[in-house]
mmCIF file of C-alpha atoms in Angstrom:
data_model
loop_
_atom_site.group_PDB
_atom_site.id
_atom_site.type_symbol
_atom_site.label_atom_id
_atom_site.label_comp_id
_atom_site.label_asym_id
_atom_site.label_seq_id
_atom_site.Cartn_x
_atom_site.Cartn_y
_atom_site.Cartn_z
ATOM 1 C CA UNK A 234 33.211 -25.974 53.634
ATOM 2 C CA UNK A 235 33.539 -29.758 53.960
ATOM 3 C CA UNK A 236 30.904 -32.133 52.638
ATOM 4 C CA UNK A 237 27.981 -30.732 54.599
ATOM 5 C CA UNK A 238 25.407 -28.909 52.482
ATOM 6 C CA UNK A 239 25.041 -25.245 53.353
ATOM 7 C CA UNK A 240 22.053 -22.911 53.134
ATOM 8 C CA UNK A 241 22.841 -19.614 51.423
ATOM 9 C CA UNK A 242 20.768 -16.506 50.798
ATOM 10 C CA UNK A 243 21.548 -14.477 47.668
ATOM 11 C CA UNK A 244 20.236 -10.947 47.192
ATOM 12 C CA UNK A 245 19.517 -9.458 43.784
ATOM 13 C CA UNK A 246 16.914 -7.615 41.725
ATOM 14 C CA UNK A 247 18.237 -4.070 41.231
ATOM 15 C CA UNK A 248 21.074 -4.166 38.674
ATOM 16 C CA UNK A 249 21.216 -6.538 35.718
ATOM 17 C CA UNK A 250 25.017 -6.863 35.747
ATOM 18 C CA UNK A 251 25.121 -7.730 39.451
ATOM 19 C CA UNK A 252 22.163 -10.072 38.967
ATOM 20 C CA UNK A 253 24.115 -11.870 36.266
ATOM 21 C CA UNK A 254 26.998 -12.503 38.674
ATOM 22 C CA UNK A 255 24.538 -13.598 41.362
ATOM 23 C CA UNK A 256 22.830 -16.049 38.996
ATOM 24 C CA UNK A 257 26.190 -17.543 38.062
ATOM 25 C CA UNK A 258 27.126 -17.898 41.723
ATOM 26 C CA UNK A 259 23.755 -19.477 42.516
ATOM 27 C CA UNK A 260 24.202 -22.097 39.794
ATOM 28 C CA UNK A 261 27.734 -22.872 41.001
ATOM 29 C CA UNK A 262 26.643 -23.244 44.627
ATOM 30 C CA UNK A 263 23.817 -25.578 43.651
ATOM 31 C CA UNK A 264 26.149 -27.705 41.545
ATOM 32 C CA UNK A 265 28.316 -28.044 44.632
ATOM 33 C CA UNK A 266 25.338 -29.429 46.533
ATOM 34 C CA UNK A 267 24.260 -26.373 48.519
ATOM 35 C CA UNK A 268 20.799 -24.806 48.744
ATOM 36 C CA UNK A 269 20.137 -21.201 47.753
ATOM 37 C CA UNK A 270 17.266 -18.889 48.732
ATOM 38 C CA UNK A 271 17.035 -15.808 46.513
ATOM 39 C CA UNK A 272 15.840 -12.619 48.161
ATOM 40 C CA UNK A 273 14.738 -10.113 45.527
ATOM 41 C CA UNK A 274 15.427 -6.524 46.533
ATOM 42 C CA UNK A 275 12.268 -5.254 44.827
ATOM 43 C CA UNK A 276 10.056 -7.856 46.554
ATOM 44 C CA UNK A 277 11.748 -7.789 49.938
ATOM 45 C CA UNK A 278 8.653 -7.389 52.087
ATOM 46 C CA UNK A 279 6.869 -10.283 50.395
ATOM 47 C CA UNK A 280 9.871 -12.612 50.608
ATOM 48 C CA UNK A 281 11.114 -11.886 54.118
ATOM 49 C CA UNK A 282 8.669 -14.338 55.757
ATOM 50 C CA UNK A 283 10.137 -17.119 53.609
ATOM 51 C CA UNK A 284 13.625 -16.128 54.725
ATOM 52 C CA UNK A 285 12.617 -16.159 58.382
ATOM 53 C CA UNK A 286 10.986 -19.573 57.969
ATOM 54 C CA UNK A 287 14.166 -20.897 56.342
ATOM 55 C CA UNK A 288 16.248 -19.534 59.200
ATOM 56 C CA UNK A 289 13.942 -21.162 61.764
ATOM 57 C CA UNK A 290 13.693 -24.576 60.090
ATOM 58 C CA UNK A 291 17.004 -25.187 58.338
ATOM 59 C CA UNK A 292 19.191 -22.281 59.360
ATOM 60 C CA UNK A 293 21.063 -19.820 57.160
ATOM 61 C CA UNK A 294 24.830 -20.187 56.919
ATOM 62 C CA UNK A 295 25.350 -16.779 55.344
ATOM 63 C CA UNK A 296 23.841 -14.173 53.056
ATOM 64 C CA UNK A 297 25.801 -13.209 49.927
ATOM 65 C CA UNK A 298 25.301 -9.848 48.220
ATOM 66 C CA UNK A 299 27.085 -7.774 45.606
ATOM 67 C CA UNK A 300 27.912 -4.108 46.184
ATOM 68 C CA UNK A 301 26.254 -3.949 49.625
ATOM 69 C CA UNK A 302 22.708 -4.872 48.583
ATOM 70 C CA UNK A 303 20.469 -5.071 51.667
ATOM 71 C CA UNK A 304 23.375 -4.639 54.093
ATOM 72 C CA UNK A 305 21.227 -2.349 56.239
ATOM 73 C CA UNK A 306 17.976 -4.298 56.434
ATOM 74 C CA UNK A 307 16.462 -3.376 59.761
ATOM 75 C CA UNK A 308 14.396 -5.009 62.461
ATOM 76 C CA UNK A 309 11.294 -3.579 64.100
ATOM 77 C CA UNK A 310 13.475 -2.696 67.055
ATOM 78 C CA UNK A 311 15.785 -0.639 64.857
ATOM 79 C CA UNK A 312 18.727 -3.030 64.708
ATOM 80 C CA UNK A 313 20.381 -4.754 61.784
ATOM 81 C CA UNK A 314 18.471 -7.819 60.556
ATOM 82 C CA UNK A 315 21.572 -9.888 59.825
ATOM 83 C CA UNK A 316 23.011 -9.121 63.260
ATOM 84 C CA UNK A 317 19.696 -10.035 64.889
ATOM 85 C CA UNK A 318 19.637 -13.347 62.986
ATOM 86 C CA UNK A 319 23.344 -14.004 63.728
ATOM 87 C CA UNK A 320 23.862 -14.540 59.999
ATOM 88 C CA UNK A 321 27.228 -13.603 58.465
ATOM 89 C CA UNK A 322 26.886 -10.980 55.724
ATOM 90 C CA UNK A 323 29.160 -11.681 52.741
ATOM 91 C CA UNK A 324 29.643 -8.636 50.527
ATOM 92 C CA UNK A 325 31.360 -8.943 47.139
ATOM 93 C CA UNK A 326 32.426 -5.546 45.822
ATOM 94 C CA UNK A 327 32.716 -5.300 42.043
ATOM 95 C CA UNK A 328 34.059 -1.738 42.217
ATOM 96 C CA UNK A 329 36.570 0.192 44.291
ATOM 97 C CA UNK A 330 35.642 0.406 48.000
ATOM 98 C CA UNK A 331 35.826 4.211 47.944
ATOM 99 C CA UNK A 332 32.521 4.195 46.059
ATOM 100 C CA UNK A 333 30.807 2.626 49.089
ATOM 101 C CA UNK A 334 32.084 4.690 51.991
ATOM 102 C CA UNK A 335 28.871 5.007 53.973
ATOM 103 C CA UNK A 336 27.938 1.351 53.577
ATOM 104 C CA UNK A 337 31.382 0.135 54.594
ATOM 105 C CA UNK A 338 31.319 2.273 57.721
ATOM 106 C CA UNK A 339 28.017 0.668 58.723
ATOM 107 C CA UNK A 340 28.435 -2.988 57.808
ATOM 108 C CA UNK A 341 26.760 -5.718 59.884
ATOM 109 C CA UNK A 342 28.951 -6.856 62.765
ATOM 110 C CA UNK A 343 29.779 -10.199 61.128
ATOM 111 C CA UNK A 344 30.669 -8.909 57.658
ATOM 112 C CA UNK A 345 33.000 -10.738 55.270
ATOM 113 C CA UNK A 346 34.165 -8.478 52.450
ATOM 114 C CA UNK A 347 35.525 -9.718 49.121
ATOM 115 C CA UNK A 348 37.169 -7.310 46.673
ATOM 116 C CA UNK A 349 38.323 -7.688 43.060
ATOM 117 C CA UNK A 350 41.743 -6.047 43.400
ATOM 118 C CA UNK A 351 44.478 -6.878 45.902
ATOM 119 C CA UNK A 352 45.070 -3.163 46.464
ATOM 120 C CA UNK A 353 41.472 -2.911 47.660
ATOM 121 C CA UNK A 354 42.271 -5.356 50.467
ATOM 122 C CA UNK A 355 44.894 -2.942 51.778
ATOM 123 C CA UNK A 356 42.505 -0.016 51.343
ATOM 124 C CA UNK A 357 39.763 -1.644 53.410
ATOM 125 C CA UNK A 358 42.179 -2.739 56.126
ATOM 126 C CA UNK A 359 43.511 0.798 56.470
ATOM 127 C CA UNK A 360 40.278 2.775 56.380
ATOM 128 C CA UNK A 361 37.530 0.428 57.609
ATOM 129 C CA UNK A 362 38.809 -1.249 60.750
ATOM 130 C CA UNK A 363 35.223 -2.150 61.683
ATOM 131 C CA UNK A 364 35.391 -4.843 58.970
ATOM 132 C CA UNK A 365 37.312 -7.743 60.421
ATOM 133 C CA UNK A 366 37.639 -9.927 57.325
ATOM 134 C CA UNK A 367 38.478 -8.818 53.790
ATOM 135 C CA UNK A 368 39.794 -11.063 51.003
ATOM 136 C CA UNK A 369 40.721 -10.873 47.338
ATOM 137 C CA UNK A 370 38.268 -12.553 44.944
ATOM 138 C CA UNK A 371 38.948 -11.832 41.260
ATOM 139 C CA UNK A 372 36.224 -11.116 38.754
ATOM 140 C CA UNK A 373 34.971 -14.240 37.002
ATOM 141 C CA UNK A 374 33.618 -15.110 33.590
ATOM 142 C CA UNK A 375 30.037 -16.199 32.980
ATOM 143 C CA UNK A 376 28.906 -19.507 31.519
ATOM 144 C CA UNK A 377 26.469 -17.576 29.315
ATOM 145 C CA UNK A 378 29.430 -16.079 27.480
ATOM 146 C CA UNK A 379 30.831 -19.414 26.316
ATOM 147 C CA UNK A 380 30.834 -20.027 22.585
ATOM 148 C CA UNK A 381 30.922 -23.618 21.398
ATOM 149 C CA UNK A 382 31.637 -22.373 17.869
ATOM 150 C CA UNK A 383 34.942 -20.479 18.152
ATOM 151 C CA UNK A 384 35.624 -20.882 14.428
ATOM 152 C CA UNK A 385 32.251 -19.469 13.355
ATOM 153 C CA UNK A 386 32.324 -16.367 11.152
ATOM 154 C CA UNK A 387 32.715 -13.194 13.186
ATOM 155 C CA UNK A 388 31.390 -9.975 11.666
ATOM 156 C CA UNK A 389 32.705 -7.562 14.337
ATOM 157 C CA UNK A 390 36.410 -6.803 14.034
ATOM 158 C CA UNK A 391 36.869 -5.206 17.465
ATOM 159 C CA UNK A 392 34.331 -4.898 20.288
ATOM 160 C CA UNK A 393 34.578 -2.539 23.232
ATOM 161 C CA UNK A 394 31.848 -3.449 25.735
ATOM 162 C CA UNK A 395 31.751 -0.548 28.153
ATOM 163 C CA UNK A 396 30.498 3.000 28.610
ATOM 164 C CA UNK A 397 32.556 6.173 28.750
ATOM 165 C CA UNK A 398 32.427 6.771 32.483
ATOM 166 C CA UNK A 399 33.242 10.478 32.280
ATOM 167 C CA UNK A 400 29.661 11.157 31.166
ATOM 168 C CA UNK A 401 28.332 9.336 34.239
ATOM 169 C CA UNK A 402 30.524 10.632 37.061
ATOM 170 C CA UNK A 403 30.228 14.406 36.902
ATOM 171 C CA UNK A 404 27.693 14.167 39.716
ATOM 172 C CA UNK A 405 30.503 12.885 41.968
ATOM 173 C CA UNK A 406 32.562 16.086 41.681
ATOM 174 C CA UNK A 407 32.520 17.800 45.096
ATOM 175 C CA UNK A 408 31.844 21.456 45.759
ATOM 176 C CA UNK A 409 35.374 22.794 45.521
ATOM 177 C CA UNK A 410 34.355 25.984 47.346
ATOM 178 C CA UNK A 411 33.602 23.870 50.423
ATOM 179 C CA UNK A 412 37.229 22.690 50.569
ATOM 180 C CA UNK A 413 39.137 25.199 52.675
ATOM 181 C CA UNK A 414 42.497 23.465 53.169
ATOM 182 C CA UNK A 415 43.585 23.921 49.530
ATOM 183 C CA UNK A 416 42.373 24.823 46.039
ATOM 184 C CA UNK A 417 40.182 21.823 45.165
ATOM 185 C CA UNK A 418 40.061 22.494 41.440
ATOM 186 C CA UNK A 419 43.844 22.872 41.128
ATOM 187 C CA UNK A 420 44.354 19.809 43.304
ATOM 188 C CA UNK A 421 42.064 17.779 41.034
ATOM 189 C CA UNK A 422 43.952 18.904 37.955
ATOM 190 C CA UNK A 423 47.307 17.876 39.395
ATOM 191 C CA UNK A 424 45.988 14.487 40.506
ATOM 192 C CA UNK A 425 44.457 13.740 37.126
ATOM 193 C CA UNK A 426 47.647 14.759 35.339
ATOM 194 C CA UNK A 427 49.571 12.358 37.586
ATOM 195 C CA UNK A 428 47.164 9.476 36.948
ATOM 196 C CA UNK A 429 47.400 9.949 33.196
ATOM 197 C CA UNK A 430 51.179 10.330 33.131
ATOM 198 C CA UNK A 431 51.823 7.565 35.694
ATOM 199 C CA UNK A 432 49.010 5.045 35.069
ATOM 200 C CA UNK A 433 50.591 2.312 37.198
ATOM 201 C CA UNK A 434 49.642 4.312 40.308
ATOM 202 C CA UNK A 435 46.332 3.815 42.081
ATOM 203 C CA UNK A 436 44.005 6.762 42.554
ATOM 204 C CA UNK A 437 44.389 6.661 46.322
ATOM 205 C CA UNK A 438 48.203 6.688 46.017
ATOM 206 C CA UNK A 439 48.129 9.837 43.915
ATOM 207 C CA UNK A 440 45.642 11.589 46.208
ATOM 208 C CA UNK A 441 47.726 10.753 49.293
ATOM 209 C CA UNK A 442 50.909 11.988 47.627
ATOM 210 C CA UNK A 443 49.294 15.229 46.515
ATOM 211 C CA UNK A 444 47.817 15.772 49.985
ATOM 212 C CA UNK A 445 51.352 15.525 51.338
ATOM 213 C CA UNK A 446 52.448 18.149 48.793
ATOM 214 C CA UNK A 447 49.721 20.386 50.248
ATOM 215 C CA UNK A 448 51.288 19.953 53.713
ATOM 216 C CA UNK A 449 48.644 17.475 54.854
ATOM 217 C CA UNK A 450 50.848 14.417 55.348
ATOM 218 C CA UNK A 451 49.850 13.925 58.994
ATOM 219 C CA UNK A 452 46.134 13.407 58.498
ATOM 220 C CA UNK A 453 44.258 10.815 60.504
ATOM 221 C CA UNK A 454 43.032 7.771 58.555
ATOM 222 C CA UNK A 455 39.479 9.152 58.798
ATOM 223 C CA UNK A 456 40.474 12.532 57.360
ATOM 224 C CA UNK A 457 42.547 10.908 54.636
ATOM 225 C CA UNK A 458 39.715 8.540 53.720
ATOM 226 C CA UNK A 459 37.294 11.442 53.438
ATOM 227 C CA UNK A 460 39.522 13.287 50.984
ATOM 228 C CA UNK A 461 39.959 10.147 48.893
ATOM 229 C CA UNK A 462 36.195 9.620 48.892
ATOM 230 C CA UNK A 463 35.588 13.236 47.874
ATOM 231 C CA UNK A 464 38.027 13.005 44.958
ATOM 232 C CA UNK A 465 37.175 9.481 43.801
ATOM 233 C CA UNK A 466 35.659 10.938 40.628
ATOM 234 C CA UNK A 467 39.242 11.305 39.359
ATOM 235 C CA UNK A 468 39.385 7.521 39.018
ATOM 236 C CA UNK A 469 36.544 7.595 36.502
ATOM 237 C CA UNK A 470 38.101 10.402 34.480
ATOM 238 C CA UNK A 471 41.405 8.533 34.243
ATOM 239 C CA UNK A 472 39.605 5.356 33.178
ATOM 240 C CA UNK A 473 37.651 7.299 30.594
ATOM 241 C CA UNK A 474 40.750 9.003 29.229
ATOM 242 C CA UNK A 475 42.481 5.725 28.427
ATOM 243 C CA UNK A 476 39.282 3.977 27.344
ATOM 244 C CA UNK A 477 38.531 6.717 24.835
ATOM 245 C CA UNK A 478 42.093 6.929 23.604
ATOM 246 C CA UNK A 479 42.358 3.169 23.073
ATOM 247 C CA UNK A 480 39.294 3.105 20.832
ATOM 248 C CA UNK A 481 40.258 6.338 19.094
ATOM 249 C CA UNK A 482 43.734 4.992 18.358
ATOM 250 C CA UNK A 483 42.186 2.050 16.528
ATOM 251 C CA UNK A 484 39.516 3.846 14.504
ATOM 252 C CA UNK A 485 41.918 6.584 13.416
ATOM 253 C CA UNK A 486 44.144 3.862 11.980
ATOM 254 C CA UNK A 487 41.267 2.394 9.987
ATOM 255 C CA UNK A 488 40.257 -0.415 12.350
ATOM 256 C CA UNK A 489 36.515 -0.943 12.783
ATOM 257 C CA UNK A 490 35.406 -0.845 16.427
ATOM 258 C CA UNK A 491 31.900 -1.514 17.743
ATOM 259 C CA UNK A 492 31.152 0.052 21.138
ATOM 260 C CA UNK A 493 28.496 -0.832 23.686
ATOM 261 C CA UNK A 494 27.316 1.524 26.417
ATOM 262 C CA UNK A 495 26.553 5.216 26.721
ATOM 263 C CA UNK A 496 28.834 8.172 26.088
ATOM 264 C CA UNK A 497 30.582 7.258 22.841
ATOM 265 C CA UNK A 498 28.267 9.467 20.831
ATOM 266 C CA UNK A 499 29.617 12.470 22.764
ATOM 267 C CA UNK A 500 33.191 12.024 21.550
ATOM 268 C CA UNK A 501 34.373 14.764 19.214
ATOM 269 C CA UNK A 502 35.504 12.043 16.807
ATOM 270 C CA UNK A 503 32.227 10.079 16.961
ATOM 271 C CA UNK A 504 31.670 10.675 13.235
ATOM 272 C CA UNK A 505 34.673 8.499 12.334
ATOM 273 C CA UNK A 506 33.359 5.927 9.823
ATOM 274 C CA UNK A 507 35.246 3.141 11.602
ATOM 275 C CA UNK A 508 33.400 3.735 14.897
ATOM 276 C CA UNK A 509 30.142 1.803 15.178
ATOM 277 C CA UNK A 510 28.093 2.832 18.210
ATOM 278 C CA UNK A 511 25.634 0.115 19.231
ATOM 279 C CA UNK A 512 24.490 1.911 22.379
ATOM 280 C CA UNK A 513 23.382 0.465 25.682
ATOM 281 C CA UNK A 514 22.394 -3.199 25.813
ATOM 282 C CA UNK A 515 21.546 -5.541 28.691
ATOM 283 C CA UNK A 516 24.290 -7.419 30.492
ATOM 284 C CA UNK A 517 23.323 -10.691 28.854
ATOM 285 C CA UNK A 518 23.144 -9.142 25.377
ATOM 286 C CA UNK A 519 26.818 -8.229 25.679
ATOM 287 C CA UNK A 520 27.684 -11.907 25.297
ATOM 288 C CA UNK A 521 25.994 -12.173 21.905
ATOM 289 C CA UNK A 522 28.174 -9.299 20.691
ATOM 290 C CA UNK A 523 31.292 -10.922 22.117
ATOM 291 C CA UNK A 524 30.547 -14.138 20.253
ATOM 292 C CA UNK A 525 30.487 -12.107 17.027
ATOM 293 C CA UNK A 526 33.785 -10.352 17.715
ATOM 294 C CA UNK A 527 37.217 -11.274 16.431
ATOM 295 C CA UNK A 528 38.864 -9.137 19.108
ATOM 296 C CA UNK A 529 37.456 -8.014 22.456
ATOM 297 C CA UNK A 530 39.281 -4.904 23.666
ATOM 298 C CA UNK A 531 39.381 -4.056 27.362
ATOM 299 C CA UNK A 532 40.737 -1.288 29.509
ATOM 300 C CA UNK A 533 40.330 -1.970 33.191
ATOM 301 C CA UNK A 534 38.488 0.117 35.757
ATOM 302 C CA UNK A 535 41.854 1.252 37.148
ATOM 303 C CA UNK A 536 42.430 -2.194 38.660
ATOM 304 C CA UNK A 537 46.202 -2.378 39.087
ATOM 305 C CA UNK A 538 46.182 -5.706 40.939
ATOM 306 C CA UNK A 539 42.965 -7.274 39.674
ATOM 307 C CA UNK A 540 40.961 -7.957 36.515
ATOM 308 C CA UNK A 541 37.728 -6.918 34.795
ATOM 309 C CA UNK A 542 35.041 -9.461 33.972
ATOM 310 C CA UNK A 543 34.997 -8.433 30.284
ATOM 311 C CA UNK A 544 38.464 -9.992 29.966
ATOM 312 C CA UNK A 545 37.305 -13.456 31.018
ATOM 313 C CA UNK A 546 33.940 -13.174 29.288
ATOM 314 C CA UNK A 547 35.696 -12.174 26.066
ATOM 315 C CA UNK A 548 37.984 -15.170 26.367
ATOM 316 C CA UNK A 549 35.061 -17.520 27.032
ATOM 317 C CA UNK A 550 33.246 -16.136 23.993
ATOM 318 C CA UNK A 551 36.054 -17.350 21.735
ATOM 319 C CA UNK A 552 37.384 -13.897 20.879
ATOM 320 C CA UNK A 553 41.019 -12.826 21.095
ATOM 321 C CA UNK A 554 41.271 -10.514 24.104
ATOM 322 C CA UNK A 555 43.482 -7.430 24.243
ATOM 323 C CA UNK A 556 43.648 -5.671 27.618
ATOM 324 C CA UNK A 557 45.799 -3.413 29.728
ATOM 325 C CA UNK A 558 47.739 -5.397 32.272
ATOM 326 C CA UNK A 559 47.883 -5.675 36.059
ATOM 327 C CA UNK A 560 50.058 -7.545 38.524
ATOM 328 C CA UNK A 561 47.283 -10.121 38.936
ATOM 329 C CA UNK A 562 46.834 -10.663 35.191
ATOM 330 C CA UNK A 563 50.575 -11.149 34.791
ATOM 331 C CA UNK A 564 50.268 -14.063 37.218
ATOM 332 C CA UNK A 565 46.966 -15.456 35.935
ATOM 333 C CA UNK A 566 47.459 -15.285 32.148
ATOM 334 C CA UNK A 567 50.247 -15.464 29.611
ATOM 335 C CA UNK A 568 50.926 -14.215 26.092
ATOM 336 C CA UNK A 569 49.577 -17.406 24.494
ATOM 337 C CA UNK A 570 46.146 -16.734 26.037
ATOM 338 C CA UNK A 571 45.590 -13.003 25.549
ATOM 339 C CA UNK A 572 47.426 -9.804 24.663
ATOM 340 C CA UNK A 573 48.465 -7.709 27.655
ATOM 341 C CA UNK A 574 49.718 -4.165 27.140
ATOM 342 C CA UNK A 575 50.682 -1.201 29.302
ATOM 343 C CA UNK A 576 48.501 1.905 29.185
ATOM 344 C CA UNK A 577 51.586 3.934 28.257
ATOM 345 C CA UNK A 578 51.576 1.935 24.991
ATOM 346 C CA UNK A 579 48.052 3.010 24.013
ATOM 347 C CA UNK A 580 49.399 5.169 21.180
ATOM 348 C CA UNK A 581 50.671 2.056 19.389
ATOM 349 C CA UNK A 582 47.787 -0.218 20.316
ATOM 350 C CA UNK A 583 46.660 -0.360 16.684
ATOM 351 C CA UNK A 584 49.810 -2.313 15.820
ATOM 352 C CA UNK A 585 48.915 -5.109 18.251
ATOM 353 C CA UNK A 586 45.310 -5.261 17.087
ATOM 354 C CA UNK A 587 46.166 -5.054 13.385
ATOM 355 C CA UNK A 588 48.515 -7.996 13.775
ATOM 356 C CA UNK A 589 45.653 -10.081 15.157
ATOM 357 C CA UNK A 590 43.158 -9.040 12.505
ATOM 358 C CA UNK A 591 45.620 -9.746 9.703
ATOM 359 C CA UNK A 592 46.492 -13.255 10.887
ATOM 360 C CA UNK A 593 43.357 -15.363 11.228
ATOM 361 C CA UNK A 594 45.227 -18.520 12.192
ATOM 362 C CA UNK A 595 47.294 -16.910 14.949
ATOM 363 C CA UNK A 596 44.276 -15.006 16.259
ATOM 364 C CA UNK A 597 42.151 -18.140 16.444
ATOM 365 C CA UNK A 598 44.969 -20.001 18.166
ATOM 366 C CA UNK A 599 45.225 -17.238 20.766
ATOM 367 C CA UNK A 600 41.431 -17.209 21.203
ATOM 368 C CA UNK A 601 41.247 -20.988 21.629
ATOM 369 C CA UNK A 602 43.995 -20.990 24.251
ATOM 370 C CA UNK A 603 42.338 -18.069 26.023
ATOM 371 C CA UNK A 604 38.975 -19.786 26.046
ATOM 372 C CA UNK A 605 40.484 -22.955 27.513
ATOM 373 C CA UNK A 606 42.342 -20.995 30.204
ATOM 374 C CA UNK A 607 39.271 -18.984 31.196
ATOM 375 C CA UNK A 608 37.022 -22.056 31.251
ATOM 376 C CA UNK A 609 39.475 -23.918 33.468
ATOM 377 C CA UNK A 610 40.412 -21.154 35.909
ATOM 378 C CA UNK A 611 38.351 -17.970 35.655
ATOM 379 C CA UNK A 612 34.629 -18.732 35.765
ATOM 380 C CA UNK A 613 32.170 -18.122 38.588
ATOM 381 C CA UNK A 614 32.416 -21.857 39.250
ATOM 382 C CA UNK A 615 36.065 -21.226 40.150
ATOM 383 C CA UNK A 616 35.183 -18.148 42.167
ATOM 384 C CA UNK A 617 32.546 -20.094 44.117
ATOM 385 C CA UNK A 618 35.219 -22.612 45.146
ATOM 386 C CA UNK A 619 37.556 -19.808 46.186
ATOM 387 C CA UNK A 620 34.778 -18.031 48.089
ATOM 388 C CA UNK A 621 33.767 -21.174 49.976
ATOM 389 C CA UNK A 622 37.381 -21.914 50.896
ATOM 390 C CA UNK A 623 37.842 -18.434 52.346
ATOM 391 C CA UNK A 624 34.572 -18.690 54.280
ATOM 392 C CA UNK A 625 35.523 -22.114 55.645
ATOM 393 C CA UNK A 626 38.812 -20.649 56.883
ATOM 394 C CA UNK A 627 36.738 -17.983 58.665
ATOM 395 C CA UNK A 628 34.556 -20.644 60.295
ATOM 396 C CA UNK A 629 31.435 -20.034 58.199
#
């Protein structure tokens, strides 16, 4: 971006987790000397005049949103506001692109997409040719998570900060009767079995392979994308399967686990005395739990070439982090900074966690190294630098 100060617009106000990322990015941009105008999605009409005045007096270099917020703001003439203002629209997706099919098909003309998994770059390039620029931007950790007292007493042995997605995604299941090319229910069962037995595969890989088995190998990209979008719920079921089994493996071996988020109370083993269900808390409250935890356990949202923010936030909090691996994490972290495991090893996860809980010195050493690595390389301050570099290369 050079030394010239830029004028950015950030959009937030609907989801506390996305707002947290936006607040971190705002602080990082300001520390780098740029100005930021925040457009609140719930007060859009009241704030738009301020945005237009900013554009007229100082100019707007780009608008930055998470998960497509306000991508389709319109003008009185029926066009796209960002196109009318000639303002690049920067969209940072925190989830798989197949969850945002309609939005991605109708992005502003000058859209810059950032995704949290390298596989998602390939996905967007294949199925959304209207988007000219897409780049990898890993999840980042939040400054609010940082603990300055890593050696303080920690009363939570293991924390899992995340809901069981299977209780949230049933609404995504399509009407199988409307699928005429094959038996939708049987197809779903085969795909899910593949994902569980071969967890290194992405959801879209499995769906494409099973479509070929159905004799549909020659589909157009549009037809293929539609099937993947229709069956994207399988991704959530696979995530939930391994998330539930990781926690269950620990509690059934006598390890105390505290869970945050909805759905855990619906598990058939929810009465296990070693499972402590804290329920849903705000995004910022998660950090206070992490700072009390000896171990932060993570299973990713089926990111095979990316990372989840709970990994870096757990590291910043001073906890020892245990997570399933990815090709990106194998590059970004090492065994002195966190514990990486393969999902196929979930049945013996308790051995890795027990070893940490039974060796305070080694666990604290791992946590300290992890905290240092995350603070140096995996915060939103780092991601802001990476984002600005990519935008500069694109001429923004």
